[in-house]
PDB file of C-alpha atoms and ligand atoms in Angstrom:
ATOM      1  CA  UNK A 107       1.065 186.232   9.873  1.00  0.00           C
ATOM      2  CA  UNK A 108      -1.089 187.751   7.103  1.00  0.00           C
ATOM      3  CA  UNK A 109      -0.915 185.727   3.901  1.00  0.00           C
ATOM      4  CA  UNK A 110      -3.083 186.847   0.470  1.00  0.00           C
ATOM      5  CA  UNK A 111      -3.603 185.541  -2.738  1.00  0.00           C
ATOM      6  CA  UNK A 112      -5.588 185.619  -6.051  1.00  0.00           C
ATOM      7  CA  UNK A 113      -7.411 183.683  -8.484  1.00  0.00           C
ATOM      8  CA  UNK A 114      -5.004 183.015 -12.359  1.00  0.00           C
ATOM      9  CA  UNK A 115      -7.143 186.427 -13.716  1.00  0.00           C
ATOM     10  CA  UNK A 116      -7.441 188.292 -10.730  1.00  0.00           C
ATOM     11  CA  UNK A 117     -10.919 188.858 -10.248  1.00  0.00           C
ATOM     12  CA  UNK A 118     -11.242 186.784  -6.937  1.00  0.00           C
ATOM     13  CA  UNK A 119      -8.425 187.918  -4.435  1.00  0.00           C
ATOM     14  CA  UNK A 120      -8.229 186.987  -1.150  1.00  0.00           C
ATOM     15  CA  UNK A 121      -6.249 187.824   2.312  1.00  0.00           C
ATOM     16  CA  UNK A 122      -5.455 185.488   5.291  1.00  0.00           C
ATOM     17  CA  UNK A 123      -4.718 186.575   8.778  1.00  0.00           C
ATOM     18  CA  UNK A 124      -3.678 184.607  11.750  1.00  0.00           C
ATOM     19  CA  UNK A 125      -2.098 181.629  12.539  1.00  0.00           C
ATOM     20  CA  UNK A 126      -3.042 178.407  10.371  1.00  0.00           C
ATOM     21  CA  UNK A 127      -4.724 175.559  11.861  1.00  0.00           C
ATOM     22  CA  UNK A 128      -2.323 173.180   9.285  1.00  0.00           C
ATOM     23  CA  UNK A 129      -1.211 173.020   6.445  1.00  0.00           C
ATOM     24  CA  UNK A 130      -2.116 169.569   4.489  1.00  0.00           C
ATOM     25  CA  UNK A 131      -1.291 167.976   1.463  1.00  0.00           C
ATOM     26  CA  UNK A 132      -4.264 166.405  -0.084  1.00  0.00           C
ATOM     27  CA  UNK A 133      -4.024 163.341  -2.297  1.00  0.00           C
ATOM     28  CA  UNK A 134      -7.775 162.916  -2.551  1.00  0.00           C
ATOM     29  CA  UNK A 135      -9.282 162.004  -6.285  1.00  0.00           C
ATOM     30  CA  UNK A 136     -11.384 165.162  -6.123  1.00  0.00           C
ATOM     31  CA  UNK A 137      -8.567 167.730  -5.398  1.00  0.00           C
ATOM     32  CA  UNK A 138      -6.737 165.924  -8.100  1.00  0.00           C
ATOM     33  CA  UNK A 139      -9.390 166.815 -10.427  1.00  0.00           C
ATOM     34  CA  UNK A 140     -10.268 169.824  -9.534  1.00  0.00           C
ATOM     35  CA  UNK A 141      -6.923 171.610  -9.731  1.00  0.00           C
ATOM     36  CA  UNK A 142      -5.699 169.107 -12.736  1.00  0.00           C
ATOM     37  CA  UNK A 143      -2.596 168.480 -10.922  1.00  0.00           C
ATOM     38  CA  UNK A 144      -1.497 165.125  -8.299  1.00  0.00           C
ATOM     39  CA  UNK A 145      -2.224 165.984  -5.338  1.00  0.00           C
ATOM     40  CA  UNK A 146      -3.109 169.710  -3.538  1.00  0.00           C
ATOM     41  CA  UNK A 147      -1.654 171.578  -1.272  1.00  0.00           C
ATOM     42  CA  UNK A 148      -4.071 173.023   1.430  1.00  0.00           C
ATOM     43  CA  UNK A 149      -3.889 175.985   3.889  1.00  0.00           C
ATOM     44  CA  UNK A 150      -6.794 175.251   6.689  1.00  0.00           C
ATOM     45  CA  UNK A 151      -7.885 178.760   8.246  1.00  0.00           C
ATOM     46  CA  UNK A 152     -10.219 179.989  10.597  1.00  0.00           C
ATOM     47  CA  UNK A 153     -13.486 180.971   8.462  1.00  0.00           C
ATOM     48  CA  UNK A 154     -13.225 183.867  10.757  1.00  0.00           C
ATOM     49  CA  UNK A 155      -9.433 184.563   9.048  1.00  0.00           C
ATOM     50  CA  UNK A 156     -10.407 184.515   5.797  1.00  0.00           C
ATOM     51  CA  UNK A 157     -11.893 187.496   3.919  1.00  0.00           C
ATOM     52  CA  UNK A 158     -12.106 188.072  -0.102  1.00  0.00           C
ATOM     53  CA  UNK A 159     -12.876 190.117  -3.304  1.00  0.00           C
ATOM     54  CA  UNK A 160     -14.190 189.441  -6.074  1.00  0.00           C
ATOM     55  CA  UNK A 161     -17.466 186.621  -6.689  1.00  0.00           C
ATOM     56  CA  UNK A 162     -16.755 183.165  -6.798  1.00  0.00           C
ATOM     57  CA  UNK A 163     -18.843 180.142  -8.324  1.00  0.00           C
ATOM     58  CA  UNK A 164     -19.548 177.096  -6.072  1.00  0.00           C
ATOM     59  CA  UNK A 165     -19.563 173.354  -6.843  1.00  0.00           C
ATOM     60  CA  UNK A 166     -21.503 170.919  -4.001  1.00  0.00           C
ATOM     61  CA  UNK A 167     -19.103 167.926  -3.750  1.00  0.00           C
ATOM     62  CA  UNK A 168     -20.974 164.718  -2.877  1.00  0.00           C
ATOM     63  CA  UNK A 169     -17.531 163.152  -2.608  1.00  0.00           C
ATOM     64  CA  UNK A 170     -18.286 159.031  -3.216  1.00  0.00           C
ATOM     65  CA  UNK A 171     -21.760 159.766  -1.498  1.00  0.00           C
ATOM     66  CA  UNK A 172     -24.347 158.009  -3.177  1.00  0.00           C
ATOM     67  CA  UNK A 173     -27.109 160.037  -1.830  1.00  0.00           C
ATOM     68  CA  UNK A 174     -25.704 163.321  -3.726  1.00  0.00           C
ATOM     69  CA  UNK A 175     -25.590 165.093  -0.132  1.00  0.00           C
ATOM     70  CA  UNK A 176     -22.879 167.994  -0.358  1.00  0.00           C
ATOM     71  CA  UNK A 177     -19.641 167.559   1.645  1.00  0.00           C
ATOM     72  CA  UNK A 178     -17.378 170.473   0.361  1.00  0.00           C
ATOM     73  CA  UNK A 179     -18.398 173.056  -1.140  1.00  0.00           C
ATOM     74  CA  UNK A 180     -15.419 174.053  -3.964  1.00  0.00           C
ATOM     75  CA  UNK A 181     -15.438 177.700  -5.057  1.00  0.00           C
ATOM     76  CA  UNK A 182     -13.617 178.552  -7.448  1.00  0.00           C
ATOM     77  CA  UNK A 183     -13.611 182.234  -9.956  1.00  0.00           C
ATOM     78  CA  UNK A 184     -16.105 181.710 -12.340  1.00  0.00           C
ATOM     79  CA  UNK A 185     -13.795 183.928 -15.035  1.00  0.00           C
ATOM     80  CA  UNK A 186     -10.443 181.398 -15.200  1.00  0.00           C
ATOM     81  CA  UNK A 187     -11.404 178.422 -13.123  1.00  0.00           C
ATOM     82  CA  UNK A 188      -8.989 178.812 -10.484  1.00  0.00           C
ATOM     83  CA  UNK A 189     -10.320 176.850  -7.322  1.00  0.00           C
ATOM     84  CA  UNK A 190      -9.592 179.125  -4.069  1.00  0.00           C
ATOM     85  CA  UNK A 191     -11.298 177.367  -0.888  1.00  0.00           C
ATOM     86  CA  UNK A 192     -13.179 174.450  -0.249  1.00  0.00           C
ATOM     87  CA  UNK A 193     -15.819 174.805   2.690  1.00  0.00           C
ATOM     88  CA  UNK A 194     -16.696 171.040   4.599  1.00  0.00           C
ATOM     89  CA  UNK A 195     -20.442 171.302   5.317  1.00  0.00           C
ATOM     90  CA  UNK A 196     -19.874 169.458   8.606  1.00  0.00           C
ATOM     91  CA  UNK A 197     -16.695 172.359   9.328  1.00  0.00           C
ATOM     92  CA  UNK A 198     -18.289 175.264   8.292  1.00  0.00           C
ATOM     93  CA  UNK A 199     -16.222 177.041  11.190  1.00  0.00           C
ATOM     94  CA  UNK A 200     -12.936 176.479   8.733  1.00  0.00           C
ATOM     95  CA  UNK A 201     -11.847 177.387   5.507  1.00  0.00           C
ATOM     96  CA  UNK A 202      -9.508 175.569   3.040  1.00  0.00           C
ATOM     97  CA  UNK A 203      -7.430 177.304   1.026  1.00  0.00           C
ATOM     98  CA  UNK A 204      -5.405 176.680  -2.453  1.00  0.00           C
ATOM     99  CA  UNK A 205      -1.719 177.037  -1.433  1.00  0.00           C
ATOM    100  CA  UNK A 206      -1.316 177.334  -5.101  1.00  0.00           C
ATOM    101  CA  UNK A 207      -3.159 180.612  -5.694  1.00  0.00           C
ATOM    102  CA  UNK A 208      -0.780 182.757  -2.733  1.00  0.00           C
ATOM    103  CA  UNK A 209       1.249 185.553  -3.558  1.00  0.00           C
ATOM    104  CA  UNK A 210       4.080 184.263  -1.399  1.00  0.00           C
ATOM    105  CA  UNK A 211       4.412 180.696  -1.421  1.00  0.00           C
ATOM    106  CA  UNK A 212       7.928 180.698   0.572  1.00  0.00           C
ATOM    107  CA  UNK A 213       5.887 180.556   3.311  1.00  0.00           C
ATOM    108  CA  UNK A 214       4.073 176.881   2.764  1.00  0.00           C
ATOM    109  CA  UNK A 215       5.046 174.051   4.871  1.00  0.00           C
ATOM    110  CA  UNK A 216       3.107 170.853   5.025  1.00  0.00           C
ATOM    111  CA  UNK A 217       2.697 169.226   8.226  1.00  0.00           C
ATOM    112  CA  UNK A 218       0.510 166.428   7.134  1.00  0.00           C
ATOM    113  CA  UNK A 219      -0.917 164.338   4.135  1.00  0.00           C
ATOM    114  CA  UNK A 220      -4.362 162.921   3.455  1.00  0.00           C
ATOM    115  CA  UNK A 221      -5.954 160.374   1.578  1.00  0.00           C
ATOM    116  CA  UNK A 222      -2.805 158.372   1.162  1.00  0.00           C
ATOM    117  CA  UNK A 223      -4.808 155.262  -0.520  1.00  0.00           C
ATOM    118  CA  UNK A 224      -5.127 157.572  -3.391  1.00  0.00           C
ATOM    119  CA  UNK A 225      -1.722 158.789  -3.616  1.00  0.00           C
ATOM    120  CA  UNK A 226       0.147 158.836  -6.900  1.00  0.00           C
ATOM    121  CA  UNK A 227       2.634 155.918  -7.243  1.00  0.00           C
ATOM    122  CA  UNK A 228       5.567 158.519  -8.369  1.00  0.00           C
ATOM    123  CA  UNK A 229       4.703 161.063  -5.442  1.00  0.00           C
ATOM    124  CA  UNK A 230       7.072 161.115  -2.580  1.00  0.00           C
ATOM    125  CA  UNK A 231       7.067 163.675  -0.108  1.00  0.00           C
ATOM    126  CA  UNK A 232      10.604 163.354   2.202  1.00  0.00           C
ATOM    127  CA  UNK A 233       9.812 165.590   4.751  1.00  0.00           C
ATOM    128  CA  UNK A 234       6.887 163.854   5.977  1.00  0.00           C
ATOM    129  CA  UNK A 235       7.954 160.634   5.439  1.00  0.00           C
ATOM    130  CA  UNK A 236      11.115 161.266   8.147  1.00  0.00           C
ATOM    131  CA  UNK A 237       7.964 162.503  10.043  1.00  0.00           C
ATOM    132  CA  UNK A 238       6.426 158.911  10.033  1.00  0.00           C
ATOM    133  CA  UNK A 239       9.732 157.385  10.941  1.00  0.00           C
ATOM    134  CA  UNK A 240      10.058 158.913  14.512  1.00  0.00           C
ATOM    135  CA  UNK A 241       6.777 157.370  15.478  1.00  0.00           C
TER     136      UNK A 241
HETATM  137 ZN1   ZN B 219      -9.952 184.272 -12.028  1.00  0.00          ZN
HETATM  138 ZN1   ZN B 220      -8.703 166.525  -1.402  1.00  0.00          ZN
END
């Protein structure tokens, strides 16, 4: 299934082809500040899948690691701010992409969440809860 998508200005635009690894919802304090919103919504590719236009600026995440050593590397268009992917530097085989930024979002179906602990008190995702239930 080939998915694409594009920055809020359009200078970074991007295409996805093959099947998804998963698709995760994030509630980590980073994503929450980098996209401004509660929690994001990620696509997890093949680096091999994913292909783009356009030049993108980079931010090394140290996450909460004291040492400053990079963990993901967010890139984001340099023109409106838009993150698209975030690279892990230990996972450099996979790329994560913004669910937020693709053409056709009909498509997007979590299968899992991360970083619970900093969920959003108000946040509740019904689908994945039932998930829980049946284990
Ligand atoms: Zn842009
Ligand atoms: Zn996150």
């Amino acid at each position: 299934m080939a998915m694409s998508g594009r920055c809020l200005c359009g200078q970074v635009t991007y295409s996805i082809t093959g099947d998804l690894l998963r698709t995760a919802v994030c509630h980590c304090d980073h994503c929450q500040r980098q996209g401004g919103g509660a929690f994001s919504v990620n696509l997890v590719t093949a680096g091999e899948n994913f292909s783009h236009t356009g030049t993108m600026k980079m931010y090394g995440d140290p996450g909460d690691d004291p040492s400053g050593t990079v963990h993901v590397e967010r890139h984001f268009c340099g023109n409106c701010g838009s993150p698209i992917i975030s690279i892990p530097t230990g996972r450099r085989e996979i790329v994560i992409v913004k669910s937020g930024t693709l053409n056709d979002k009909s498509s997007v179906s979590p299968d899992v969440e991360v970083w619970c602990e900093s969920k959003q008190s108000w946040v509740v995702m019904p689908e994945l809860e039932v998930s829980k239930e049946r284990e």
